[in-house]
CSV table of C-alpha atoms in Angstrom, one decimal:
chain,number,residue,atom,x,y,z
A,1,UNK,CA,0.1,0.4,-0.2
A,2,UNK,CA,1.4,3.7,-0.5
A,3,UNK,CA,2.0,5.7,1.8
A,4,UNK,CA,-0.5,8.1,2.9
A,5,UNK,CA,-1.1,10.5,5.3
A,6,UNK,CA,-4.4,10.7,7.6
A,7,UNK,CA,-6.7,12.8,9.7
A,8,UNK,CA,-10.7,12.8,11.7
A,9,UNK,CA,-12.3,16.0,11.1
A,10,UNK,CA,-15.2,17.4,13.6
A,11,UNK,CA,-17.6,17.9,11.0
A,12,UNK,CA,-19.2,16.8,7.9
A,13,UNK,CA,-18.3,20.4,6.5
A,14,UNK,CA,-15.0,20.1,7.9
A,15,UNK,CA,-14.7,16.9,6.1
A,16,UNK,CA,-15.4,18.1,2.9
A,17,UNK,CA,-13.0,21.0,2.9
A,18,UNK,CA,-9.9,18.4,4.1
A,19,UNK,CA,-10.7,16.3,0.8
A,20,UNK,CA,-10.7,19.5,-0.7
A,21,UNK,CA,-7.8,20.8,0.2
A,22,UNK,CA,-5.4,18.1,-0.4
A,23,UNK,CA,-5.5,15.6,-4.7
A,24,UNK,CA,-6.2,12.4,-4.7
A,25,UNK,CA,-7.7,12.6,-0.9
A,26,UNK,CA,-10.3,10.7,-0.6
A,27,UNK,CA,-13.1,9.3,2.7
A,28,UNK,CA,-12.3,6.3,4.6
A,29,UNK,CA,-16.0,5.0,6.2
A,30,UNK,CA,-16.2,0.9,6.3
A,31,UNK,CA,-12.9,0.8,4.2
A,32,UNK,CA,-14.1,-2.6,2.7
A,33,UNK,CA,-13.9,-1.6,-0.9
A,34,UNK,CA,-11.3,1.3,-0.3
A,35,UNK,CA,-8.6,-0.6,1.3
A,36,UNK,CA,-8.8,-3.5,-0.5
A,37,UNK,CA,-7.9,-1.6,-3.6
A,38,UNK,CA,-5.6,0.6,-2.0
A,39,UNK,CA,-3.9,-2.9,-1.4
A,40,UNK,CA,-3.8,-3.4,-5.0
A,41,UNK,CA,-2.5,0.0,-5.4
A,42,UNK,CA,-5.7,0.6,-8.2
A,43,UNK,CA,-6.3,3.6,-5.0
A,44,UNK,CA,-3.9,5.5,-4.0
A,45,UNK,CA,-4.6,8.3,-1.9
A,46,UNK,CA,-2.1,10.2,-1.0
A,47,UNK,CA,-4.7,11.4,2.5
A,48,UNK,CA,-7.6,9.5,3.5
A,49,UNK,CA,-10.6,11.4,5.5
A,50,UNK,CA,-11.8,9.5,8.1
A,51,UNK,CA,-15.2,10.0,8.3
A,52,UNK,CA,-16.3,8.2,11.5
A,53,UNK,CA,-16.2,10.3,13.8
A,54,UNK,CA,-19.3,12.5,12.1
A,55,UNK,CA,-22.0,11.0,13.8
A,56,UNK,CA,-24.4,10.5,10.7
A,57,UNK,CA,-25.3,7.0,11.3
A,58,UNK,CA,-28.7,6.8,12.5
A,59,UNK,CA,-32.4,6.7,11.0
A,60,UNK,CA,-34.9,9.8,11.6
A,61,UNK,CA,-38.4,9.9,10.2
A,62,UNK,CA,-38.5,13.2,7.7
A,63,UNK,CA,-41.5,15.4,7.8
A,64,UNK,CA,-43.3,13.7,4.6
A,65,UNK,CA,-43.4,10.7,5.9
A,66,UNK,CA,-40.2,8.8,4.7
A,67,UNK,CA,-37.3,7.9,6.4
A,68,UNK,CA,-33.6,9.7,6.4
A,69,UNK,CA,-30.4,7.7,6.5
A,70,UNK,CA,-27.6,8.9,7.7
A,71,UNK,CA,-24.7,8.2,5.5
A,72,UNK,CA,-22.7,6.6,8.8
A,73,UNK,CA,-25.7,3.9,9.3
A,74,UNK,CA,-23.9,0.2,8.7
A,75,UNK,CA,-25.3,-2.4,6.0
A,76,UNK,CA,-26.6,-4.8,8.8
A,77,UNK,CA,-28.3,-1.4,11.0
A,78,UNK,CA,-30.2,-0.4,8.1
A,79,UNK,CA,-31.0,-3.9,6.9
A,80,UNK,CA,-32.1,-4.7,10.3
A,81,UNK,CA,-34.4,-1.5,11.3
A,82,UNK,CA,-37.3,-2.2,12.5
A,83,UNK,CA,-39.1,0.5,10.0
A,84,UNK,CA,-37.0,-0.9,7.1
A,85,UNK,CA,-38.0,-4.1,8.0
A,86,UNK,CA,-41.5,-3.4,7.7
A,87,UNK,CA,-42.2,-0.4,5.4
A,88,UNK,CA,-39.2,-0.5,2.8
A,89,UNK,CA,-38.8,-4.8,2.6
A,90,UNK,CA,-37.3,-4.7,-1.1
A,91,UNK,CA,-33.9,-2.4,0.5
A,92,UNK,CA,-33.7,-5.0,3.6
A,93,UNK,CA,-33.8,-7.7,1.1
A,94,UNK,CA,-31.1,-5.6,-1.2
A,95,UNK,CA,-28.8,-5.3,2.0
A,96,UNK,CA,-29.1,-8.4,3.2
A,97,UNK,CA,-28.5,-10.2,-0.5
A,98,UNK,CA,-25.4,-8.3,-0.7
A,99,UNK,CA,-21.7,-9.0,0.7
A,100,UNK,CA,-21.1,-11.6,4.0
A,101,UNK,CA,-21.9,-10.8,7.7
A,102,UNK,CA,-18.4,-9.5,8.3
A,103,UNK,CA,-18.2,-7.2,5.8
A,104,UNK,CA,-22.2,-5.6,6.4
A,105,UNK,CA,-21.6,-4.6,10.0
A,106,UNK,CA,-18.5,-2.7,8.3
A,107,UNK,CA,-20.0,-1.1,4.9
A,108,UNK,CA,-21.8,2.1,5.1
A,109,UNK,CA,-25.2,2.9,3.7
A,110,UNK,CA,-22.9,6.1,1.5
A,111,UNK,CA,-19.5,3.9,0.6
A,112,UNK,CA,-21.9,1.1,-0.6
A,113,UNK,CA,-23.1,3.9,-3.1
A,114,UNK,CA,-19.5,4.7,-3.8
A,115,UNK,CA,-18.6,1.0,-4.3
A,116,UNK,CA,-16.2,0.8,-7.5
A,117,UNK,CA,-17.4,-1.9,-10.5
A,118,UNK,CA,-16.0,-5.7,-10.1
A,119,UNK,CA,-14.6,-5.5,-13.3
A,120,UNK,CA,-12.2,-8.4,-12.8
A,121,UNK,CA,-10.2,-5.7,-15.5
A,122,UNK,CA,-10.5,-2.8,-13.0
A,123,UNK,CA,-9.0,-5.4,-10.9
A,124,UNK,CA,-6.0,-6.4,-12.6
A,125,UNK,CA,-3.3,-3.7,-13.8
A,126,UNK,CA,-1.6,-5.3,-15.7
A,127,UNK,CA,-4.8,-5.0,-17.9
A,128,UNK,CA,-6.3,-1.2,-19.8
A,129,UNK,CA,-9.0,-0.3,-18.5
A,130,UNK,CA,-10.2,3.3,-18.7
A,131,UNK,CA,-12.0,3.5,-15.8
A,132,UNK,CA,-9.3,2.8,-12.8
A,133,UNK,CA,-5.8,4.7,-16.1
A,134,UNK,CA,-8.1,6.9,-18.5
A,135,UNK,CA,-7.1,6.9,-22.1
A,136,UNK,CA,-5.6,3.4,-21.5
A,137,UNK,CA,-8.7,1.4,-23.4
A,138,UNK,CA,-10.8,-2.0,-22.4
A,139,UNK,CA,-9.8,-5.1,-22.4
A,140,UNK,CA,-13.2,-5.7,-21.6
A,141,UNK,CA,-14.3,-5.2,-24.6
A,142,UNK,CA,-13.0,-8.5,-26.2
A,143,UNK,CA,-12.3,-10.0,-22.8
A,144,UNK,CA,-14.3,-12.0,-20.7
A,145,UNK,CA,-17.2,-10.5,-20.1
A,146,UNK,CA,-19.8,-12.6,-18.9
A,147,UNK,CA,-20.6,-10.5,-15.6
A,148,UNK,CA,-20.4,-7.7,-17.4
A,149,UNK,CA,-22.6,-4.3,-18.5
A,150,UNK,CA,-25.0,-5.7,-21.3
A,151,UNK,CA,-26.6,-1.5,-21.8
A,152,UNK,CA,-25.6,1.9,-20.7
A,153,UNK,CA,-22.2,0.8,-21.9
A,154,UNK,CA,-19.7,2.8,-23.5
A,155,UNK,CA,-16.7,2.1,-26.2
A,156,UNK,CA,-14.6,3.1,-23.3
A,157,UNK,CA,-16.3,0.7,-20.5
A,158,UNK,CA,-19.1,-1.9,-20.0
A,159,UNK,CA,-18.2,-1.7,-15.9
A,160,UNK,CA,-21.5,-2.5,-13.6
A,161,UNK,CA,-22.4,-0.9,-10.6
A,162,UNK,CA,-21.9,-4.4,-8.7
A,163,UNK,CA,-24.3,-3.1,-5.8
A,164,UNK,CA,-27.5,-4.4,-4.0
A,165,UNK,CA,-28.9,-1.6,-2.1
A,166,UNK,CA,-28.6,1.4,-4.6
A,167,UNK,CA,-30.7,-1.0,-7.1
A,168,UNK,CA,-33.2,-1.1,-3.8
A,169,UNK,CA,-32.9,2.3,-3.6
A,170,UNK,CA,-33.4,3.2,-7.6
A,171,UNK,CA,-37.2,1.7,-7.2
A,172,UNK,CA,-37.9,3.3,-4.2
A,173,UNK,CA,-36.9,6.9,-5.3
A,174,UNK,CA,-34.2,8.0,-2.8
A,175,UNK,CA,-32.8,11.0,-2.9
A,176,UNK,CA,-28.5,11.0,-1.4
A,177,UNK,CA,-27.9,14.7,0.5
A,178,UNK,CA,-24.7,15.8,0.1
A,179,UNK,CA,-22.3,18.7,1.3
A,180,UNK,CA,-19.3,20.3,-0.1
A,181,UNK,CA,-16.2,22.2,1.3
A,182,UNK,CA,-17.8,25.4,1.5
A,183,UNK,CA,-21.4,24.6,3.2
A,184,UNK,CA,-23.8,24.4,0.7
A,185,UNK,CA,-26.5,21.2,0.8
A,186,UNK,CA,-27.7,19.9,-2.0
A,187,UNK,CA,-30.5,16.9,-2.9
A,188,UNK,CA,-29.2,14.2,-5.5
A,189,UNK,CA,-32.0,12.0,-6.9
A,190,UNK,CA,-30.7,8.7,-6.5
A,191,UNK,CA,-31.4,7.8,-11.0
A,192,UNK,CA,-29.4,11.3,-11.5
A,193,UNK,CA,-26.2,9.7,-8.7
A,194,UNK,CA,-24.3,7.1,-11.0
A,195,UNK,CA,-23.6,7.4,-14.4
A,196,UNK,CA,-23.2,6.4,-17.5
A,197,UNK,CA,-19.7,5.6,-18.5
A,198,UNK,CA,-19.9,7.9,-22.1
A,199,UNK,CA,-16.4,8.8,-22.5
A,200,UNK,CA,-15.1,9.7,-19.4
A,201,UNK,CA,-15.7,6.3,-17.1
A,202,UNK,CA,-13.5,7.3,-14.7
A,203,UNK,CA,-16.2,8.8,-12.8
A,204,UNK,CA,-18.4,6.6,-11.3
A,205,UNK,CA,-20.8,9.1,-10.2
A,206,UNK,CA,-22.4,12.8,-10.1
A,207,UNK,CA,-20.6,13.7,-7.1
A,208,UNK,CA,-17.9,17.0,-6.7
A,209,UNK,CA,-15.0,16.5,-5.9
A,210,UNK,CA,-15.6,18.4,-2.7
A,211,UNK,CA,-18.6,16.9,-1.9
A,212,UNK,CA,-19.8,14.6,1.3
A,213,UNK,CA,-22.6,12.3,1.6
A,214,UNK,CA,-24.3,12.8,4.8
A,215,UNK,CA,-27.6,10.9,4.2
A,216,UNK,CA,-30.0,9.6,1.9
A,217,UNK,CA,-33.7,10.0,2.0
A,218,UNK,CA,-36.9,7.4,1.0
A,219,UNK,CA,-39.8,8.9,0.5
A,220,UNK,CA,-43.0,7.7,2.5
A,221,UNK,CA,-43.6,3.7,1.9
A,222,UNK,CA,-45.0,2.5,-0.7
A,223,UNK,CA,-47.4,-0.6,-0.2
A,224,UNK,CA,-47.1,-3.3,-2.4
A,225,UNK,CA,-45.4,-6.6,-2.1
A,226,UNK,CA,-41.5,-5.8,-2.0
A,227,UNK,CA,-38.9,-8.3,-3.6
A,228,UNK,CA,-35.6,-8.0,-4.3
A,229,UNK,CA,-34.4,-11.4,-6.3
A,230,UNK,CA,-30.8,-11.9,-6.8
A,231,UNK,CA,-29.0,-14.3,-9.5
A,232,UNK,CA,-26.0,-15.7,-8.7
A,233,UNK,CA,-22.6,-17.6,-8.9
A,234,UNK,CA,-23.2,-19.5,-5.5
A,235,UNK,CA,-25.7,-19.4,-3.6
A,236,UNK,CA,-24.5,-16.5,-0.8
A,237,UNK,CA,-21.6,-14.1,-1.2
A,238,UNK,CA,-21.0,-13.0,-4.5
A,239,UNK,CA,-22.1,-10.3,-6.6
A,240,UNK,CA,-25.3,-10.7,-8.4
A,241,UNK,CA,-25.0,-11.6,-12.3
A,242,UNK,CA,-29.1,-10.2,-12.8
A,243,UNK,CA,-31.4,-9.0,-10.0
A,244,UNK,CA,-34.2,-7.7,-10.3
A,245,UNK,CA,-36.3,-4.9,-7.0
A,246,UNK,CA,-39.7,-5.0,-7.3
A,247,UNK,CA,-42.5,-3.1,-6.0
A,248,UNK,CA,-45.5,-4.5,-6.9
A,249,UNK,CA,-49.5,-3.3,-6.6
A,250,UNK,CA,-52.5,-5.9,-5.7
A,251,UNK,CA,-53.6,-4.5,-9.2
A,252,UNK,CA,-50.8,-5.6,-10.7
A,253,UNK,CA,-48.9,-1.8,-11.6
A,254,UNK,CA,-45.9,-1.5,-9.7
A,255,UNK,CA,-42.2,-0.7,-10.0
A,256,UNK,CA,-38.8,-2.6,-10.7
A,257,UNK,CA,-35.2,-2.5,-11.3
A,258,UNK,CA,-32.8,-4.1,-12.6
A,259,UNK,CA,-28.8,-4.8,-11.0
A,260,UNK,CA,-26.3,-6.7,-12.4
A,261,UNK,CA,-26.8,-4.9,-16.0
A,262,UNK,CA,-25.3,-1.8,-16.3
A,263,UNK,CA,-23.4,0.4,-15.2
A,264,UNK,CA,-25.7,2.0,-12.5
A,265,UNK,CA,-28.8,0.7,-11.3
A,266,UNK,CA,-31.3,0.0,-14.2
A,267,UNK,CA,-34.3,1.5,-14.4
A,268,UNK,CA,-37.0,2.6,-17.1
A,269,UNK,CA,-40.2,3.9,-16.2
A,270,UNK,CA,-41.8,3.9,-18.8
A,271,UNK,CA,-41.8,0.0,-19.7
A,272,UNK,CA,-43.5,-0.2,-16.0
A,273,UNK,CA,-46.2,0.6,-17.8
A,274,UNK,CA,-46.2,-2.8,-18.8
A,275,UNK,CA,-46.5,-4.8,-15.5
A,276,UNK,CA,-49.4,-6.6,-15.9
A,277,UNK,CA,-49.1,-7.7,-19.4
A,278,UNK,CA,-46.2,-9.8,-18.1
A,279,UNK,CA,-42.3,-10.0,-17.5
A,280,UNK,CA,-42.0,-10.0,-21.4
A,281,UNK,CA,-43.6,-7.0,-22.2
A,282,UNK,CA,-41.8,-5.0,-19.7
A,283,UNK,CA,-38.1,-6.5,-19.6
A,284,UNK,CA,-38.6,-5.6,-23.6
A,285,UNK,CA,-38.8,-2.3,-23.1
A,286,UNK,CA,-36.4,-2.0,-19.7
A,287,UNK,CA,-33.6,-3.5,-21.8
A,288,UNK,CA,-34.3,-1.6,-25.8
A,289,UNK,CA,-31.3,-0.7,-27.0
A,290,UNK,CA,-28.8,-3.7,-25.0
A,291,UNK,CA,-25.6,-4.7,-26.9
A,292,UNK,CA,-24.7,-7.1,-25.2
A,293,UNK,CA,-20.8,-9.5,-25.7
A,294,UNK,CA,-21.5,-12.9,-27.1
A,295,UNK,CA,-20.2,-13.7,-23.7
A,296,UNK,CA,-23.3,-11.5,-21.7
A,297,UNK,CA,-26.2,-12.2,-23.9
A,298,UNK,CA,-27.6,-15.1,-21.7
A,299,UNK,CA,-28.9,-11.8,-19.5
A,300,UNK,CA,-31.2,-10.4,-21.8
A,301,UNK,CA,-33.2,-13.8,-21.1
A,302,UNK,CA,-32.0,-14.0,-17.6
A,303,UNK,CA,-33.2,-10.5,-17.3
A,304,UNK,CA,-36.7,-11.5,-18.7
A,305,UNK,CA,-36.9,-15.0,-16.2
A,306,UNK,CA,-35.8,-12.9,-12.9
A,307,UNK,CA,-38.7,-10.6,-13.5
A,308,UNK,CA,-41.0,-13.4,-14.6
A,309,UNK,CA,-40.1,-15.2,-10.9
A,310,UNK,CA,-40.7,-12.2,-9.0
A,311,UNK,CA,-43.7,-11.3,-10.6
A,312,UNK,CA,-45.2,-15.0,-10.3
A,313,UNK,CA,-43.9,-14.2,-6.2
A,314,UNK,CA,-45.5,-11.4,-5.8
A,315,UNK,CA,-49.2,-12.4,-6.4
A,316,UNK,CA,-48.7,-15.8,-5.1
B,222,UNK,CA,-1.5,2.4,-11.0
B,223,UNK,CA,-1.4,5.6,-10.4
B,224,UNK,CA,-0.4,8.0,-13.5
B,225,UNK,CA,2.6,9.9,-13.7
B,226,UNK,CA,2.4,13.4,-12.5
B,227,UNK,CA,-0.1,12.4,-10.6
B,228,UNK,CA,-0.1,13.7,-6.3
B,229,UNK,CA,2.5,11.2,-4.3
B,230,UNK,CA,1.6,10.8,-0.4
B,231,UNK,CA,4.1,10.8,2.1
B,232,UNK,CA,7.8,10.0,1.2
B,233,UNK,CA,8.3,8.8,4.7
B,234,UNK,CA,5.6,6.1,6.6
B,235,UNK,CA,3.1,8.3,9.0
B,236,UNK,CA,3.1,7.6,12.2
B,237,UNK,CA,0.2,7.3,14.6
B,238,UNK,CA,0.0,5.8,18.2
B,239,UNK,CA,-3.3,3.7,18.9
B,240,UNK,CA,-5.1,2.8,21.8
B,241,UNK,CA,-8.0,0.0,22.3
B,242,UNK,CA,-8.6,-2.9,24.5
B,243,UNK,CA,-7.6,-6.3,23.0
B,244,UNK,CA,-8.9,-8.9,24.9
B,245,UNK,CA,-9.6,-7.0,28.1
B,246,UNK,CA,-6.5,-5.5,28.5
B,247,UNK,CA,-5.6,-2.2,27.6
B,248,UNK,CA,-2.5,-1.9,24.3
B,249,UNK,CA,-1.0,1.2,22.9
B,250,UNK,CA,0.7,1.0,19.8
B,251,UNK,CA,2.6,3.2,17.3
B,252,UNK,CA,2.3,2.1,14.3
B,253,UNK,CA,2.9,3.1,10.5
B,254,UNK,CA,-0.9,4.2,9.4
B,255,UNK,CA,-1.2,1.9,6.9
B,256,UNK,CA,-1.1,-1.2,9.4
B,257,UNK,CA,-4.3,-3.2,9.8
B,258,UNK,CA,-6.2,-4.2,12.5
B,259,UNK,CA,-5.1,-7.7,12.1
B,260,UNK,CA,-1.7,-7.2,11.2
B,261,UNK,CA,-1.4,-5.0,14.5
B,262,UNK,CA,-2.3,-7.7,16.2
B,263,UNK,CA,-0.6,-11.0,14.9
B,264,UNK,CA,2.3,-8.5,14.3
B,265,UNK,CA,2.8,-5.8,16.9
B,266,UNK,CA,0.8,-8.0,19.5
B,267,UNK,CA,2.0,-11.7,18.3
B,268,UNK,CA,-1.9,-12.8,18.8
B,269,UNK,CA,-1.2,-15.3,16.2
B,270,UNK,CA,-4.7,-16.7,16.8
B,271,UNK,CA,-6.3,-14.8,14.5
B,272,UNK,CA,-5.2,-15.7,10.4
B,273,UNK,CA,-4.2,-13.7,6.9
B,274,UNK,CA,-5.7,-16.1,4.6
B,275,UNK,CA,-6.6,-13.9,1.3
B,276,UNK,CA,-6.0,-10.5,2.9
B,277,UNK,CA,-8.7,-9.0,0.9
B,278,UNK,CA,-12.5,-9.8,2.6
B,279,UNK,CA,-13.1,-12.5,0.8
B,280,UNK,CA,-11.9,-15.9,3.3
B,281,UNK,CA,-12.6,-14.4,6.5
B,282,UNK,CA,-9.8,-16.4,8.4
B,283,UNK,CA,-8.6,-12.7,10.6
B,284,UNK,CA,-12.4,-12.3,11.7
B,285,UNK,CA,-12.5,-10.4,15.2
B,286,UNK,CA,-15.1,-9.0,17.0
B,287,UNK,CA,-14.6,-5.3,17.5
B,288,UNK,CA,-17.1,-3.7,19.1
B,289,UNK,CA,-19.4,-6.4,19.6
B,290,UNK,CA,-19.5,-7.2,15.9
B,291,UNK,CA,-18.1,-9.7,13.5
B,292,UNK,CA,-15.7,-7.2,11.1
B,293,UNK,CA,-12.8,-8.3,9.2
B,294,UNK,CA,-9.8,-7.1,10.9
B,295,UNK,CA,-7.7,-7.3,7.4
B,296,UNK,CA,-10.2,-4.6,5.7
B,297,UNK,CA,-9.7,-2.0,8.4
B,298,UNK,CA,-6.9,0.3,9.9
B,299,UNK,CA,-6.1,0.1,13.0
B,300,UNK,CA,-5.8,3.3,13.8
B,301,UNK,CA,-9.1,3.4,12.6
B,302,UNK,CA,-10.1,1.5,16.0
B,303,UNK,CA,-8.7,4.3,18.3
B,304,UNK,CA,-10.9,3.0,21.8
B,305,UNK,CA,-12.1,0.1,20.1
B,306,UNK,CA,-12.9,-3.3,22.6
B,307,UNK,CA,-11.4,-5.7,20.7
B,308,UNK,CA,-12.0,-9.9,21.0
B,309,UNK,CA,-9.7,-12.1,18.9
B,310,UNK,CA,-10.1,-16.4,19.2
B,311,UNK,CA,-7.5,-15.5,22.6
B,312,UNK,CA,-10.0,-13.5,24.2
B,313,UNK,CA,-13.0,-16.3,23.0
B,314,UNK,CA,-10.5,-19.1,25.3
B,315,UNK,CA,-8.0,-20.5,26.0
B,316,UNK,CA,-6.6,-24.5,26.0
B,317,UNK,CA,-7.3,-25.0,29.6
B,318,UNK,CA,-11.0,-22.8,29.6
B,319,UNK,CA,-12.2,-23.0,26.0
B,320,UNK,CA,-15.3,-21.1,25.1
B,321,UNK,CA,-18.3,-23.3,24.2
B,322,UNK,CA,-18.2,-22.7,20.6
B,323,UNK,CA,-14.3,-24.2,20.8
B,324,UNK,CA,-15.1,-26.7,23.0
B,325,UNK,CA,-18.3,-28.0,20.1
B,326,UNK,CA,-15.8,-27.6,17.2
B,327,UNK,CA,-13.6,-29.8,18.5
B,328,UNK,CA,-16.7,-32.5,19.4
B,329,UNK,CA,-18.0,-31.6,16.5
B,330,UNK,CA,-14.6,-32.4,14.0
B,331,UNK,CA,-15.2,-28.3,13.0
B,332,UNK,CA,-12.4,-28.3,10.9
B,333,UNK,CA,-9.4,-30.1,9.0
B,334,UNK,CA,-6.0,-28.2,9.2
B,335,UNK,CA,-7.7,-25.4,11.5
B,336,UNK,CA,-6.0,-22.3,9.5
B,337,UNK,CA,-10.2,-21.1,9.1
B,338,UNK,CA,-11.4,-22.3,12.7
B,339,UNK,CA,-10.0,-18.9,14.7
B,340,UNK,CA,-12.0,-16.6,11.9
B,341,UNK,CA,-15.0,-19.7,12.0
B,342,UNK,CA,-15.5,-19.9,15.7
B,343,UNK,CA,-15.6,-15.9,16.3
B,344,UNK,CA,-18.1,-15.6,13.1
B,345,UNK,CA,-19.8,-18.7,15.0
B,346,UNK,CA,-20.3,-17.1,18.2
B,347,UNK,CA,-21.4,-13.4,16.7
B,348,UNK,CA,-23.2,-15.2,14.3
B,349,UNK,CA,-25.5,-16.5,17.2
B,350,UNK,CA,-25.8,-13.2,19.0
B,351,UNK,CA,-27.2,-11.7,15.8
B,352,UNK,CA,-29.7,-14.4,15.3
B,353,UNK,CA,-30.4,-13.8,18.8
B,354,UNK,CA,-30.3,-9.8,18.7
B,355,UNK,CA,-33.2,-10.0,15.9
B,356,UNK,CA,-30.7,-9.4,12.9
B,357,UNK,CA,-32.3,-10.9,10.0
B,358,UNK,CA,-30.9,-12.8,6.5
B,359,UNK,CA,-31.0,-13.8,3.8
B,360,UNK,CA,-32.5,-16.3,3.7
B,361,UNK,CA,-35.1,-15.4,6.4
B,362,UNK,CA,-38.5,-16.2,5.5
B,363,UNK,CA,-39.7,-13.3,7.4
B,364,UNK,CA,-38.6,-10.0,7.7
B,365,UNK,CA,-41.1,-9.1,10.7
B,366,UNK,CA,-40.2,-12.2,12.5
B,367,UNK,CA,-37.6,-12.9,14.7
B,368,UNK,CA,-35.1,-15.3,12.6
B,369,UNK,CA,-34.0,-18.8,13.9
B,370,UNK,CA,-31.1,-20.4,14.1
B,371,UNK,CA,-31.8,-23.1,11.7
B,372,UNK,CA,-29.2,-24.7,9.6
B,373,UNK,CA,-30.0,-22.8,6.3
B,374,UNK,CA,-29.6,-18.9,9.0
B,375,UNK,CA,-26.6,-20.8,10.0
B,376,UNK,CA,-25.1,-21.7,6.4
B,377,UNK,CA,-25.9,-18.7,5.3
B,378,UNK,CA,-24.5,-16.1,7.9
B,379,UNK,CA,-21.3,-18.0,7.3
B,380,UNK,CA,-21.1,-17.6,4.0
B,381,UNK,CA,-18.1,-15.5,4.8
B,382,UNK,CA,-15.9,-17.5,6.7
B,383,UNK,CA,-14.5,-20.2,3.8
B,384,UNK,CA,-13.0,-23.4,4.8
B,385,UNK,CA,-11.1,-25.4,2.0
B,386,UNK,CA,-11.1,-28.3,4.0
B,387,UNK,CA,-14.8,-28.9,3.4
B,388,UNK,CA,-15.8,-28.9,7.0
B,389,UNK,CA,-18.8,-27.0,6.6
B,390,UNK,CA,-21.3,-29.7,7.3
B,391,UNK,CA,-19.5,-30.4,10.9
B,392,UNK,CA,-19.5,-26.4,12.1
B,393,UNK,CA,-23.4,-26.3,11.4
B,394,UNK,CA,-23.8,-29.2,14.0
B,395,UNK,CA,-21.0,-27.2,16.8
B,396,UNK,CA,-23.4,-24.0,15.8
B,397,UNK,CA,-26.4,-26.1,16.1
B,398,UNK,CA,-25.5,-27.7,19.8
B,399,UNK,CA,-24.4,-24.0,21.4
B,400,UNK,CA,-27.3,-22.5,19.7
B,401,UNK,CA,-29.3,-25.5,21.6
B,402,UNK,CA,-31.0,-26.8,19.4
B,403,UNK,CA,-31.0,-30.3,18.4
B,404,UNK,CA,-28.8,-31.3,15.4
């Protein structure tokens, strides 16, 4: 691991200012993704700003009837919160489908949103990767791509967002709250938080370089049957090949988002009108324009079938 | 790799003083801040029970119980644990005074080579506490009901602890016994 300096600021704005004050500084919270990447010298921050002392670790009701989740609420605590289990079951389910017990005890809400891709070429420093080293090329395009994106990618990058939690947050229409070095606050709809790679795949999100996530807010509960269905290479502790977050109402209407298929949680609101017609119709709209590789074209079928299974479960 | 010309960090290692409680004793160390909690325990406190398997949070051999929760000690910096209460396998029990979970692993043959065992046992103790505390898992059928220590629950919750000898079924039996359920 490369050498770095370290500080523990006392307030969110001070943390954002500390990040802005040093080139190539990074926030560290749970550390479960960042330290892994630092050991591999994929991330080489010169300075770590440890935000663990900032509080930001409570879940509180909002005046609108939703919940405001502090950035440092651990994945275990968010999944186990009685209100989340009762009113936002898809979020509990998504969290519990991710990582291991040990990792969920450390990983935070904000850190989970900011986790980097698990593309094998991002992890292999001997390979070209535009996300890791801008301008170096993308080894994945002609490489082993069965895990990678079928939609939303570009000529520069076909990496996926690897997380589960964000897929549930996308279906719930969560909002990401931030503060910057000047103390300015901002609310970013989750739909606009993760970005498509285009010709700048090194930027995973629309956060500014001095912005700290302080909370994630959920609107008031949607009711319905809430399902998170994840398909992976082993029964536990693996990233999604395809996942489906679904909130289905008794009349068959609802919302769905997919994980494991694109650079961000994949939701197309217009396609949801077809939910009463079934998975095939919805998937046609949801994945219109998909450009899979030869190795990951199976995800088109898998997404339709996984959504079908979720809809069957919702009707049961 | 960082690009040529990218900002570089300090040329010499940055040191920090870290104080925490390990197995009930207050310990103070001067450490290179890059030191993981696992390396602090193994290399500096000579508590070599916790094992370094993958050093990337994939195998669980380094599992410790920190402030009451199991974590991968390889994926956290010691300097981030100022004031923490840390329990390693040595703190759970000793050869002449085994923790009930250690005793159950011995009686049920919950290991073969033993390398993953300290992590398995720390994780196992914490898993039963998590079930007791009502924390749900991926296989909990009803999110709003209290989970039980069934074999399915134990297997799912222990998925962050790999055992290449394949002692899994005996680990489940040891944990099931300690959870007070018929095997």
